[in-house]
Coordinates of C-alpha atoms in Angstrom, one line a residue:
M65 CA 129.2 21.3 24.9
T66 CA 129.0 20.6 28.6
L67 CA 125.7 21.4 30.2
N68 CA 125.6 23.3 33.5
P69 CA 124.3 21.2 36.5
E70 CA 120.8 22.7 36.4
Q71 CA 120.3 21.9 32.8
A72 CA 121.8 18.5 33.2
T73 CA 119.5 17.7 36.1
R74 CA 116.4 19.0 34.2
D75 CA 117.3 16.8 31.2
I76 CA 117.8 13.7 33.4
L77 CA 114.5 14.1 35.2
Q78 CA 112.7 14.8 32.0
K79 CA 113.5 11.3 30.9
A80 CA 111.2 10.1 33.7
D81 CA 108.6 12.8 32.9
I82 CA 109.5 14.7 36.0
T83 CA 109.5 18.5 35.7
I84 CA 111.2 21.0 38.0
G85 CA 108.5 23.5 39.0
G86 CA 105.7 21.4 37.4
D87 CA 102.3 20.6 38.9
K88 CA 102.1 16.9 38.2
P89 CA 102.2 14.5 41.3
G90 CA 105.8 13.5 40.8
D91 CA 107.2 16.9 39.9
I92 CA 109.6 18.7 42.3
R93 CA 110.3 22.2 43.5
V94 CA 113.9 23.4 44.0
N95 CA 114.4 25.6 47.1
D96 CA 118.1 26.1 47.0
Q97 CA 120.3 26.3 43.8
R98 CA 123.0 24.2 45.5
F99 CA 120.7 21.2 44.8
Y100 CA 121.8 20.9 41.2
G101 CA 125.5 20.6 41.8
H102 CA 125.1 18.3 44.8
V103 CA 122.9 15.9 42.9
M104 CA 125.2 15.8 39.8
R105 CA 128.2 15.1 42.0
G106 CA 126.7 12.7 44.4
G107 CA 123.9 10.9 42.6
S108 CA 121.4 9.2 45.0
L109 CA 123.5 10.2 48.0
G110 CA 123.4 13.9 46.9
L111 CA 119.7 13.6 46.1
G112 CA 118.8 12.3 49.6
E113 CA 121.1 14.7 51.5
S114 CA 119.8 17.7 49.7
Y115 CA 116.2 16.6 50.5
M116 CA 117.2 16.3 54.2
D117 CA 118.6 19.8 54.1
G118 CA 115.4 21.2 52.6
W119 CA 116.9 22.1 49.2
W120 CA 114.0 20.5 47.3
D121 CA 110.5 19.2 47.8
A122 CA 108.2 17.0 45.7
N123 CA 104.5 17.2 45.1
E124 CA 104.4 13.5 46.0
L125 CA 107.7 12.0 46.9
D126 CA 106.5 8.4 46.5
T127 CA 105.3 9.2 43.0
F128 CA 108.6 10.9 42.2
F129 CA 110.5 7.8 43.0
T130 CA 108.1 5.5 41.2
K131 CA 108.5 7.5 38.0
L132 CA 112.3 7.7 38.5
L133 CA 112.7 4.0 38.9
R134 CA 110.4 3.1 36.1
S135 CA 112.8 4.9 33.7
D136 CA 115.2 2.4 32.1
E137 CA 117.6 5.2 31.2
I138 CA 117.9 6.5 34.7
R139 CA 118.2 3.0 36.3
K140 CA 121.2 2.3 34.0
D141 CA 123.0 5.4 35.3
M142 CA 122.2 4.9 39.0
G143 CA 125.6 3.2 39.8
N144 CA 127.7 5.6 37.8
Y145 CA 128.3 8.1 40.6
L146 CA 131.3 8.1 42.9
P147 CA 129.5 7.3 46.2
A148 CA 127.9 4.2 44.5
I149 CA 131.3 3.1 43.1
V150 CA 133.0 3.5 46.4
N151 CA 130.3 1.7 48.2
A152 CA 130.5 -1.3 45.8
Y153 CA 134.3 -1.4 46.1
V154 CA 134.2 -1.4 49.9
S155 CA 131.6 -4.2 49.9
H156 CA 133.8 -6.2 47.7
V157 CA 137.0 -6.1 49.8
V158 CA 135.4 -6.1 53.3
N159 CA 132.9 -8.4 54.9
R160 CA 130.6 -5.5 56.0
Q161 CA 128.2 -7.9 57.8
E162 CA 130.7 -9.7 60.0
A163 CA 129.4 -10.0 63.6
K164 CA 130.9 -6.8 65.1
R165 CA 129.8 -4.7 62.1
S166 CA 126.4 -6.3 62.2
L167 CA 126.0 -5.2 65.9
K168 CA 126.8 -1.6 65.0
S169 CA 124.5 -1.6 62.0
V170 CA 121.6 -2.9 64.1
Q171 CA 122.2 -0.3 66.8
A172 CA 122.3 2.5 64.3
H173 CA 118.7 1.7 63.1
Y174 CA 116.7 -0.4 65.5
D175 CA 118.0 1.1 68.7
I176 CA 117.2 4.7 67.9
G177 CA 114.1 4.7 70.0
N178 CA 111.1 2.5 70.7
D179 CA 109.0 5.7 70.9
L180 CA 109.4 6.1 67.2
Y181 CA 108.5 2.5 66.3
T182 CA 105.6 2.1 68.6
R183 CA 103.9 5.1 66.9
M184 CA 104.8 4.1 63.3
L185 CA 104.1 0.3 63.3
D186 CA 101.0 -1.8 63.9
K187 CA 99.9 -3.0 67.3
R188 CA 102.1 -6.1 67.1
M189 CA 105.2 -4.0 66.1
A190 CA 105.9 -5.8 62.9
Y191 CA 108.6 -4.0 60.9
T192 CA 108.3 -6.1 57.7
C193 CA 105.8 -6.2 54.8
G194 CA 102.2 -6.9 55.6
Y195 CA 100.0 -9.3 53.5
W196 CA 97.2 -7.2 52.1
N197 CA 95.4 -10.0 50.1
E198 CA 92.1 -9.5 52.0
S199 CA 93.2 -6.9 54.6
K200 CA 91.9 -3.4 54.8
N201 CA 94.3 -1.9 57.4
L202 CA 97.9 -2.3 58.7
D203 CA 96.9 -4.3 61.8
D204 CA 95.0 -6.8 59.7
A205 CA 97.7 -7.0 57.1
Q206 CA 100.4 -7.9 59.7
E207 CA 98.2 -10.5 61.3
A208 CA 97.5 -12.0 57.9
K209 CA 101.2 -12.1 57.2
F210 CA 102.0 -14.0 60.4
D211 CA 99.2 -16.4 59.9
L212 CA 100.4 -17.0 56.3
V213 CA 103.9 -17.8 57.6
C214 CA 102.4 -20.2 60.2
R215 CA 100.3 -22.0 57.6
K216 CA 103.1 -22.2 55.1
I217 CA 105.4 -24.0 57.6
G218 CA 102.6 -26.2 58.9
L219 CA 102.9 -25.0 62.4
K220 CA 101.2 -27.1 65.1
P221 CA 100.8 -26.9 68.9
G222 CA 103.8 -27.9 70.8
M223 CA 106.3 -27.4 68.0
T224 CA 109.5 -25.6 68.6
V225 CA 110.4 -22.6 66.4
L226 CA 113.6 -20.6 65.8
D227 CA 112.9 -17.0 64.8
L228 CA 116.1 -15.6 63.3
G229 CA 116.1 -11.8 63.4
C230 CA 113.0 -11.7 65.6
G231 CA 112.7 -7.9 66.0
W232 CA 110.4 -7.1 68.9
G233 CA 109.2 -10.7 68.9
C234 CA 106.0 -10.0 66.9
F235 CA 106.1 -13.3 65.0
S236 CA 107.3 -15.2 68.1
K237 CA 104.3 -13.9 70.1
F238 CA 101.8 -14.6 67.3
A239 CA 103.1 -18.2 66.9
A240 CA 102.9 -18.8 70.6
E241 CA 99.5 -17.2 71.1
K242 CA 97.7 -18.5 68.0
Y243 CA 99.4 -21.8 67.2
G244 CA 100.7 -22.9 70.6
A245 CA 104.3 -23.0 69.6
K246 CA 107.4 -22.6 71.8
V247 CA 109.7 -20.0 70.3
L248 CA 113.3 -18.8 70.6
G249 CA 113.9 -15.5 68.8
V250 CA 117.3 -13.9 68.3
T251 CA 118.2 -10.2 67.5
L252 CA 121.1 -7.9 68.0
S253 CA 119.0 -5.0 69.2
K254 CA 118.9 -4.6 73.0
E255 CA 115.9 -2.2 72.6
Q256 CA 113.9 -4.9 70.7
V257 CA 114.7 -7.6 73.3
A258 CA 113.7 -5.3 76.2
L259 CA 110.3 -4.3 74.8
G260 CA 109.8 -7.7 73.1
M261 CA 110.1 -9.7 76.3
E262 CA 107.7 -7.4 78.0
M263 CA 105.2 -7.9 75.1
C264 CA 105.7 -11.7 75.2
K265 CA 105.3 -12.0 79.0
G266 CA 103.5 -15.2 80.1
L267 CA 104.1 -16.9 76.8
P268 CA 106.6 -19.8 75.9
V269 CA 108.8 -17.2 74.1
E270 CA 112.4 -16.4 74.8
L271 CA 114.0 -13.4 73.0
R272 CA 117.8 -13.5 73.1
L273 CA 120.4 -10.8 72.3
Q274 CA 122.5 -13.0 69.9
D275 CA 124.0 -13.1 66.5
Y276 CA 122.2 -15.5 64.2
R277 CA 125.5 -17.3 63.5
D278 CA 125.8 -18.2 67.2
V279 CA 122.5 -20.1 67.7
S280 CA 122.6 -23.7 68.8
G281 CA 120.1 -26.5 69.1
T282 CA 117.5 -27.9 66.6
Y283 CA 113.9 -26.9 66.0
D284 CA 110.8 -28.2 64.3
R285 CA 110.6 -25.1 62.3
V286 CA 112.9 -22.2 61.4
V287 CA 111.7 -18.8 60.3
S288 CA 113.6 -15.7 59.2
V289 CA 111.4 -12.6 58.6
G290 CA 113.4 -9.6 57.5
L291 CA 116.9 -10.7 58.4
M292 CA 118.4 -11.7 55.1
E293 CA 118.6 -8.1 54.0
H294 CA 121.3 -7.6 56.6
V295 CA 123.2 -10.8 56.0
G296 CA 125.4 -9.6 53.1
Y297 CA 126.4 -11.6 50.0
K298 CA 129.6 -12.9 51.6
N299 CA 127.5 -14.6 54.2
Y300 CA 124.5 -15.9 52.3
R301 CA 125.9 -19.5 52.3
E302 CA 126.6 -19.4 56.0
F303 CA 123.1 -18.0 56.6
F304 CA 121.5 -21.0 55.0
E305 CA 123.9 -23.4 56.7
V306 CA 122.8 -22.0 60.0
I307 CA 119.2 -22.7 59.0
S308 CA 120.1 -26.2 57.9
R309 CA 121.9 -27.2 61.1
S310 CA 119.0 -25.7 63.1
M311 CA 116.4 -27.9 61.5
K312 CA 115.6 -30.9 63.8
D313 CA 115.3 -33.5 61.1
E314 CA 114.2 -34.1 57.5
T315 CA 110.6 -33.4 58.3
S316 CA 111.5 -29.8 59.4
V317 CA 110.5 -26.9 57.2
A318 CA 111.9 -23.4 57.1
L319 CA 110.7 -20.1 55.6
V320 CA 112.8 -17.0 54.6
H321 CA 110.9 -13.7 54.2
T322 CA 113.1 -11.1 52.5
I323 CA 113.2 -8.1 50.3
G324 CA 114.9 -9.0 47.0
G325 CA 116.4 -7.3 44.0
S326 CA 115.9 -8.1 40.4
I327 CA 119.6 -8.2 39.7
S328 CA 122.5 -9.6 41.7
S329 CA 124.3 -6.9 43.7
T330 CA 127.1 -6.7 46.2
S331 CA 126.3 -3.3 47.6
T332 CA 123.3 -1.1 48.4
D333 CA 122.2 2.4 47.7
P334 CA 124.7 4.9 49.2
W335 CA 122.1 7.1 50.9
L336 CA 120.3 4.2 52.5
D337 CA 123.6 2.7 53.5
K338 CA 124.8 6.0 55.2
Y339 CA 121.5 7.1 56.9
I340 CA 119.1 4.2 57.3
F341 CA 120.4 0.6 57.0
P342 CA 124.2 0.6 57.2
N343 CA 125.7 -2.5 55.5
S344 CA 122.4 -3.7 54.2
M345 CA 122.1 -5.6 50.9
L346 CA 119.3 -7.1 48.9
P347 CA 119.7 -10.6 47.6
S348 CA 118.7 -11.7 44.1
V349 CA 117.0 -14.9 43.0
A350 CA 120.3 -16.2 41.7
Q351 CA 122.2 -15.4 44.9
I352 CA 119.6 -17.1 47.1
A353 CA 119.5 -20.1 44.8
K354 CA 123.3 -20.5 44.8
A355 CA 123.6 -20.0 48.5
M356 CA 121.1 -22.8 49.3
E357 CA 122.2 -25.2 46.5
G358 CA 122.8 -28.7 47.8
L359 CA 121.3 -27.8 51.2
F360 CA 117.6 -27.6 50.5
V361 CA 114.7 -28.4 48.2
M362 CA 112.9 -25.1 47.3
E363 CA 109.2 -25.9 48.0
D364 CA 107.6 -22.6 47.3
W365 CA 108.6 -19.0 46.2
H366 CA 105.9 -16.3 46.7
N367 CA 106.4 -12.7 45.5
F368 CA 104.0 -10.1 47.0
G369 CA 106.3 -7.1 46.7
A370 CA 103.4 -4.8 45.7
D371 CA 102.1 -5.2 49.2
Y372 CA 105.2 -3.4 50.6
D373 CA 104.1 -0.2 48.9
K374 CA 100.8 -0.3 51.0
T375 CA 102.8 -1.2 54.1
L376 CA 105.2 1.7 53.8
M377 CA 102.5 4.2 53.0
A378 CA 100.6 3.0 56.2
W379 CA 103.8 3.5 58.2
Y380 CA 104.3 6.9 56.7
D381 CA 100.7 7.9 57.6
N382 CA 101.3 6.7 61.2
F383 CA 104.6 8.5 61.4
M384 CA 103.2 11.8 60.2
A385 CA 100.1 11.6 62.3
T386 CA 102.1 11.2 65.5
W387 CA 105.2 13.2 64.6
K388 CA 104.4 16.2 66.9
E389 CA 104.6 13.8 69.9
I390 CA 108.3 13.0 69.3
E391 CA 109.4 16.1 67.3
P392 CA 111.3 17.7 70.2
K393 CA 113.5 14.6 70.5
Y394 CA 114.3 14.0 66.8
G395 CA 114.1 17.4 65.1
E396 CA 113.1 18.5 61.6
R397 CA 116.1 17.1 59.7
F398 CA 115.3 13.6 61.1
R399 CA 111.7 14.1 60.0
R400 CA 112.7 14.8 56.4
M401 CA 115.2 11.9 56.5
W402 CA 112.5 9.5 57.7
E403 CA 109.9 10.8 55.3
Y404 CA 112.4 10.4 52.4
Y405 CA 113.2 6.8 53.6
L406 CA 109.6 5.7 53.8
L407 CA 108.4 7.3 50.6
C408 CA 111.5 6.4 48.6
C409 CA 111.1 2.8 49.6
A410 CA 107.4 2.9 48.7
G411 CA 108.4 4.0 45.2
T412 CA 110.9 1.2 44.8
F413 CA 108.1 -1.4 45.4
R414 CA 105.4 0.5 43.4
S415 CA 107.7 0.7 40.4
R416 CA 108.5 -3.1 40.9
Y417 CA 112.2 -2.2 41.2
N418 CA 112.3 -4.2 44.5
Q419 CA 110.4 -7.4 45.4
L420 CA 109.3 -9.2 48.5
W421 CA 109.7 -12.9 48.7
Q422 CA 108.7 -15.7 51.0
V423 CA 110.7 -18.9 50.2
V424 CA 109.7 -22.2 51.8
I425 CA 112.5 -24.8 52.0
S426 CA 112.9 -28.4 53.2
K427 CA 116.0 -30.6 53.5
K428 CA 115.0 -33.4 51.2
G429 CA 111.6 -32.5 50.0
V430 CA 108.2 -32.8 51.7
P431 CA 107.1 -36.4 51.2
G432 CA 104.2 -36.5 48.7
G433 CA 104.9 -32.8 47.8
Y434 CA 104.4 -29.4 49.4
K435 CA 100.9 -28.0 49.4
T436 CA 101.1 -24.4 48.3
V437 CA 99.5 -21.9 50.7
R438 CA 98.3 -18.4 49.9

């Protein structure tokens, strides 16, 4: 006997100990009966869109996703909905991260407004995972992350650094201020370059509106913090080839900081792809290893993915605390979309569904061995 959409949805959620109308932190409330059919037809895309439209709410959205993603049964079924299948097929036949597509993808997310990001992020405008090892707040966690990167690559005064996917120049500025480095950063976001150059004024930092594939020259150190998620599996090898040819000599060291997935994938979640990060994709350990095979020695692989949960929750708190200041520009549907994005992602890291890696690589191995830094 075929279950109706409501009963089918209830049964699926019950597998993750989530009750519709319950009072536990991860339980949800349905505000519109259209929710059931939309979710059963659209999977994760339908779930996200129906939340944006106000058709359901959760007692704690981050806990809802944590419980959902800790359920093995539900995780197995996540790719069995039409939007996910279509997304995977398109990613297979098209290079969704070619230069022109990458430009549009960056503009869709990073150029929506510096007014949003200046309120949500830390004082340095870091839009990647902080390092909470000994940190008590977001500002300290981001400072600790940048210092960790500098120590891992052995940065010294006078060294030249290439910052691939530099964002607002937050790492570039830190490396110049604290370590005396000379930095070139590249990004495809004109908003990031404009604000970033203002923030880096007076420092030996240049931020350039440029695709990472078009960089030239060689550098003592190469760093990529948060770019690889936008590279795409068809371009992973070229990404590492760019890093290799940008390293000055065999003594150069590079660091790649990226979100990662526990299984190899060639597409992303349909809702995130449509509304938040178009054409994004998380690499796996196997995909990274294959892409850099024969180019590098892997010196260190550090996973601190649980720290992204804390980072995202701090961003969410900042976003909600200042929302009234930008509400007229963005509107209620955007607020629900952004809330869903931040708390959904927090759940993916809290459940350990997603990881955060820093990978240190050298061309032929650090003489005498690499000294691990934490």
